[in-house]
């Protein structure tokens, strides 16, 4: 018997970052983190478990799954197969709505969609909390792509206590993430390597000390829609993460000269009373966060900059959901 399901899930941008792993097997973070789901960066995943397959297989944007990616997928599927007491292998077809070359991480949307499709195909009745816990096993940040809108990942200290919850619906706040693409190629240092390197930096311990206060301040700013406070915490958090890369052993950086130019342009916009703030995940592309009334002006300014290849506007959206056969 074949078992089939299809799901869609958004990528997310982290406002407080998951950086460094307390447990690299369970992907347990050192701190709570916050994010917003992105409506123009989604992965659609179709999964078919079949008794005739000899191994897991599949494609991402038409390219066969292989190597590390395939190993990670199989490891993840084993956890849900174990719960369902099923041994069938799976065929997976995954498609990203955003250009793969845009350098936007697809592991969050990918594993969130795979979690929902996989558990549905195996007819596991999972709560949102359980889905978030499973998604975390595939990729830490995928735990935050399960709930709706604005999301907090409760760090926890075990598989059961580490999962994400929605703190506000997508329509809570009119934020716009203008993903400013400056480096369309795949990054040289993977996120997983970055997590491991983080703890070699002498600044990492300081970051961990500071985070509880910053986490509370970010939650309040998000809930109260205090954009100026939100923006200043966002930028400090960005440097708190990225300075651990410059000071790691060996040192490295995701930030490029073009990313810096974008960041500095935002200072000029702010001097003209146009509020827009930056953050970067593990890549050179800058997520410029502004509010709806300023979005067109900010996008226009960013597009005119040397080194900017594209600007991809994203708004808050719902989390992962199942799709019917016909649904797009
Ligand atoms: C910088 O979730 O991609 O984007 O658990 O190894 O898959 P793995 O890492 P991943 O790390 C995301 C790091 C980050 C910050 C964040 O999203 O919180």
XYZ file of C-alpha atoms and ligand atoms in Angstrom:
346
model
C 0.000 0.000 0.000
C 1.275 3.456 -0.893
C 0.779 6.327 1.568
C 0.819 9.827 0.212
C 0.509 13.454 1.420
C 1.434 16.985 0.360
C 2.226 20.032 2.485
C 3.480 23.600 2.182
C 5.569 25.544 4.713
C 7.174 28.989 4.868
C 10.801 29.876 5.555
C 11.282 32.244 8.483
C 13.571 35.107 9.405
C 15.041 34.999 12.913
C 14.758 38.186 15.009
C 16.576 36.516 17.928
C 18.842 33.790 16.597
C 19.316 30.103 17.290
C 23.100 30.018 17.127
C 25.198 27.228 18.593
C 23.713 23.868 19.592
C 23.431 22.624 23.147
C 22.652 19.192 21.708
C 23.560 18.639 18.044
C 21.550 15.408 17.753
C 18.263 16.867 19.032
C 19.095 20.389 17.735
C 18.540 21.924 21.162
C 19.379 25.652 21.260
C 21.083 27.669 23.994
C 18.310 30.259 24.013
C 14.730 31.017 23.076
C 14.495 32.569 19.602
C 11.891 34.553 17.645
C 10.958 34.649 13.991
C 8.419 35.707 11.404
C 7.135 33.350 8.674
C 7.814 34.575 5.117
C 4.985 34.504 2.576
C 7.120 34.503 -0.561
C 9.619 31.857 0.502
C 7.780 28.542 0.727
C 8.520 24.888 0.116
C 5.895 22.467 -1.195
C 6.660 18.820 -0.440
C 4.967 15.694 -1.711
C 5.825 12.383 -0.056
C 4.943 8.806 -0.976
C 5.904 5.911 1.276
C 6.012 2.739 -0.779
C 6.819 -0.909 0.066
C 8.561 -1.288 -3.296
C 11.312 1.283 -2.659
C 14.777 0.053 -1.591
C 15.864 3.398 -0.044
C 14.627 6.954 0.450
C 14.934 9.027 -2.714
C 13.651 12.237 -4.231
C 14.270 15.646 -5.731
C 14.539 19.257 -4.615
C 13.600 21.608 -7.453
C 14.105 18.704 -9.866
C 17.642 17.925 -8.670
C 18.119 14.442 -7.139
C 18.601 14.330 -3.359
C 22.043 12.939 -2.563
C 24.944 12.935 -0.099
C 24.556 14.856 3.142
C 21.044 16.134 2.232
C 19.739 12.621 1.599
C 21.381 11.257 4.765
C 19.771 14.022 6.831
C 16.381 13.341 5.235
C 16.584 9.596 5.928
C 17.651 10.204 9.510
C 14.682 12.532 9.964
C 12.208 10.110 8.329
C 13.456 7.325 10.625
C 12.147 9.250 13.620
C 8.587 9.417 12.248
C 8.748 5.864 10.795
C 9.713 4.624 14.236
C 6.687 6.282 15.835
C 4.347 4.960 13.114
C 5.976 1.509 13.258
C 6.459 1.595 9.490
C 9.572 0.517 7.594
C 8.667 1.649 4.039
C 11.045 4.034 2.318
C 9.794 7.270 0.789
C 9.911 9.210 -2.455
C 9.997 12.962 -1.864
C 9.389 15.768 -4.322
C 10.168 19.180 -2.944
C 9.841 22.543 -4.714
C 10.839 25.971 -3.446
C 8.803 29.043 -4.417
C 11.930 31.178 -4.133
C 14.946 30.995 -6.417
C 17.347 28.404 -4.940
C 20.117 30.667 -6.128
C 18.818 33.459 -3.885
C 20.859 32.095 -1.022
C 17.816 31.940 1.273
C 18.032 28.982 3.591
C 15.460 26.364 2.622
C 16.063 23.919 5.480
C 13.402 25.529 7.694
C 10.619 25.485 5.077
C 11.866 22.143 3.708
C 11.842 20.224 6.983
C 8.612 21.868 8.193
C 6.819 20.800 4.984
C 8.394 17.336 5.173
C 7.297 16.945 8.814
C 3.699 17.804 8.028
C 3.508 15.727 4.830
C 5.414 12.788 6.356
C 3.365 12.542 9.557
C 0.098 12.962 7.596
C 1.043 10.244 5.088
C 1.798 7.859 7.985
C -1.491 8.913 9.632
C 0.207 10.011 12.826
C -2.106 12.235 14.819
C 0.283 14.992 15.921
C -0.423 18.165 17.854
C 1.222 21.386 16.640
C 3.703 21.010 19.512
C 4.676 17.504 18.357
C 5.020 18.670 14.743
C 7.329 21.466 15.876
C 9.395 18.996 17.922
C 9.768 16.651 14.919
C 10.590 19.511 12.539
C 13.354 20.590 14.955
C 15.010 17.176 14.566
C 15.367 17.866 10.814
C 16.571 21.464 11.199
C 16.381 23.574 14.344
C 14.833 26.598 12.646
C 12.174 24.370 10.986
C 10.494 24.092 14.404
C 9.533 27.776 13.971
C 7.966 27.243 10.503
C 5.146 25.080 11.916
C 3.126 27.691 13.932
C 1.477 30.793 12.409
C 2.749 34.328 12.028
C 5.177 35.529 14.698
C 6.785 32.646 16.527
C 8.802 31.938 19.662
C 10.874 28.769 19.947
C 10.943 27.777 23.610
C 14.496 26.500 24.078
C 13.740 23.717 26.592
C 16.321 21.153 27.557
C 14.925 17.923 26.060
C 13.011 16.706 22.994
C 9.711 17.149 24.865
C 10.375 20.665 26.162
C 11.911 22.269 23.031
C 9.295 23.483 20.496
C 7.882 26.638 18.942
C 4.580 28.444 19.506
C 2.826 31.319 17.784
C 2.929 34.514 19.859
C 0.912 36.572 17.338
C -1.020 35.926 14.129
C 0.349 37.041 10.769
C -1.944 40.105 10.691
C -0.671 41.304 14.096
C 1.864 43.720 12.555
C 2.501 45.190 9.100
C 6.198 44.267 8.920
C 7.809 43.699 5.522
C 11.054 41.751 5.078
C 12.805 43.045 1.955
C 15.306 40.255 1.324
C 18.153 42.096 -0.327
C 20.105 39.611 -2.416
C 23.790 40.488 -2.721
C 25.246 36.988 -3.057
C 23.084 34.618 -5.054
C 25.465 31.637 -4.736
C 25.428 28.998 -2.049
C 27.379 30.024 1.037
C 30.835 28.578 1.651
C 30.371 27.775 5.347
C 27.217 25.746 6.008
C 24.910 26.747 8.848
C 25.689 23.487 10.619
C 29.422 24.288 10.549
C 28.635 27.826 11.743
C 26.743 26.450 14.751
C 29.743 24.308 15.705
C 32.223 27.184 15.279
C 30.137 29.618 17.359
C 31.211 28.064 20.625
C 34.912 28.497 19.790
C 34.489 32.289 20.041
C 35.315 34.005 23.344
C 32.266 36.216 22.679
C 29.885 33.267 22.776
C 29.693 33.084 26.599
C 28.950 36.804 26.769
C 26.196 36.380 24.174
C 24.581 33.610 26.232
C 24.732 35.793 29.363
C 23.042 38.713 27.610
C 20.328 36.743 25.833
C 17.669 36.293 28.554
C 17.229 40.084 28.841
C 17.256 40.567 25.080
C 14.707 37.772 24.598
C 12.275 39.437 27.023
C 12.803 42.849 25.440
C 12.211 41.428 21.943
C 9.024 39.630 23.008
C 7.653 42.850 24.495
C 8.609 44.945 21.453
C 6.931 42.416 19.140
C 3.749 42.196 21.194
C 3.535 45.975 21.695
C 4.513 46.694 18.067
C 7.237 49.086 19.215
C 9.194 49.349 15.952
C 12.054 51.585 17.175
C 12.830 49.270 20.108
C 12.358 46.192 17.914
C 14.819 47.591 15.363
C 17.554 48.404 17.830
C 17.338 44.959 19.487
C 17.291 43.332 16.033
C 20.553 44.985 14.975
C 22.359 44.325 18.264
C 21.300 40.682 18.048
C 22.586 40.506 14.470
C 26.049 41.630 15.579
C 25.961 39.456 18.672
C 25.602 36.447 16.381
C 27.896 37.584 13.567
C 30.737 38.742 15.830
C 31.017 35.148 17.051
C 31.883 34.185 13.457
C 34.613 36.838 13.026
C 36.126 35.744 16.362
C 35.703 31.965 15.945
C 38.604 29.525 15.637
C 39.160 29.581 12.719
C 37.468 32.927 12.004
C 34.965 33.299 9.180
C 32.151 35.595 8.127
C 28.839 35.477 6.326
C 28.743 39.293 6.037
C 30.196 40.590 2.755
C 31.203 44.144 1.741
C 27.921 44.399 -0.186
C 25.956 43.388 2.944
C 27.699 46.177 4.856
C 26.837 48.706 2.168
C 23.151 47.752 2.501
C 23.316 48.043 6.292
C 24.879 51.507 6.103
C 22.267 52.694 3.619
C 19.637 52.057 6.272
C 21.341 54.617 8.539
C 20.855 57.201 5.779
C 17.198 56.249 5.351
C 16.643 56.520 9.100
C 18.165 60.006 9.065
C 15.316 60.880 6.654
C 12.732 59.387 9.050
C 12.280 56.233 7.007
C 12.523 53.401 9.531
C 14.171 50.206 8.290
C 16.466 47.816 10.169
C 18.750 44.956 9.149
C 19.353 41.396 10.119
C 21.266 38.532 8.499
C 20.975 34.786 9.081
C 23.830 32.517 8.010
C 24.371 34.227 4.650
C 25.372 37.537 3.072
C 21.870 38.544 1.976
C 20.407 41.269 4.148
C 16.884 41.017 5.528
C 15.744 44.631 5.639
C 12.780 44.899 7.974
C 10.495 47.855 7.459
C 6.789 48.632 7.822
C 4.162 48.621 5.077
C 3.941 52.442 4.597
C 7.700 52.663 3.871
C 8.152 49.449 1.933
C 8.018 50.847 -1.636
C 10.441 53.672 -0.894
C 12.905 51.370 0.901
C 12.737 48.752 -1.860
C 13.429 51.409 -4.504
C 16.468 52.690 -2.574
C 17.842 49.159 -2.132
C 17.417 48.292 -5.829
C 19.506 51.306 -6.817
C 22.520 50.158 -4.768
C 25.604 48.697 -6.439
C 25.949 45.006 -5.649
C 22.235 44.417 -5.062
C 21.106 41.623 -7.385
C 17.447 41.481 -6.353
C 15.007 42.510 -3.618
C 12.370 39.973 -2.571
C 9.520 41.413 -0.451
C 8.059 39.054 2.149
C 5.187 39.589 4.552
C 4.146 37.611 7.664
C 2.132 34.475 6.945
C 0.604 31.318 8.424
C 2.743 28.291 9.250
C 2.887 24.853 7.639
C -0.323 23.318 6.311
C -1.500 20.274 4.381
C -2.559 20.582 0.741
C -5.277 18.673 -1.086
C -4.283 16.874 -4.264
C -5.515 19.694 -6.518
C -4.432 22.685 -4.430
C -1.550 24.792 -5.719
C 21.465 31.800 11.627
O 18.151 25.729 11.652
O 19.577 26.080 9.608
O 19.438 31.104 10.626
O 19.595 22.958 12.938
O 21.747 22.744 11.650
O 19.561 22.875 10.428
P 20.344 23.279 11.654
O 20.512 24.861 11.593
P 19.497 25.970 11.080
O 20.136 27.258 11.773
C 19.597 28.526 11.627
C 20.586 29.574 12.054
C 20.200 30.993 11.795
C 19.433 31.590 12.975
C 18.007 31.163 13.143
O 17.316 30.851 12.167
O 17.546 31.224 14.300
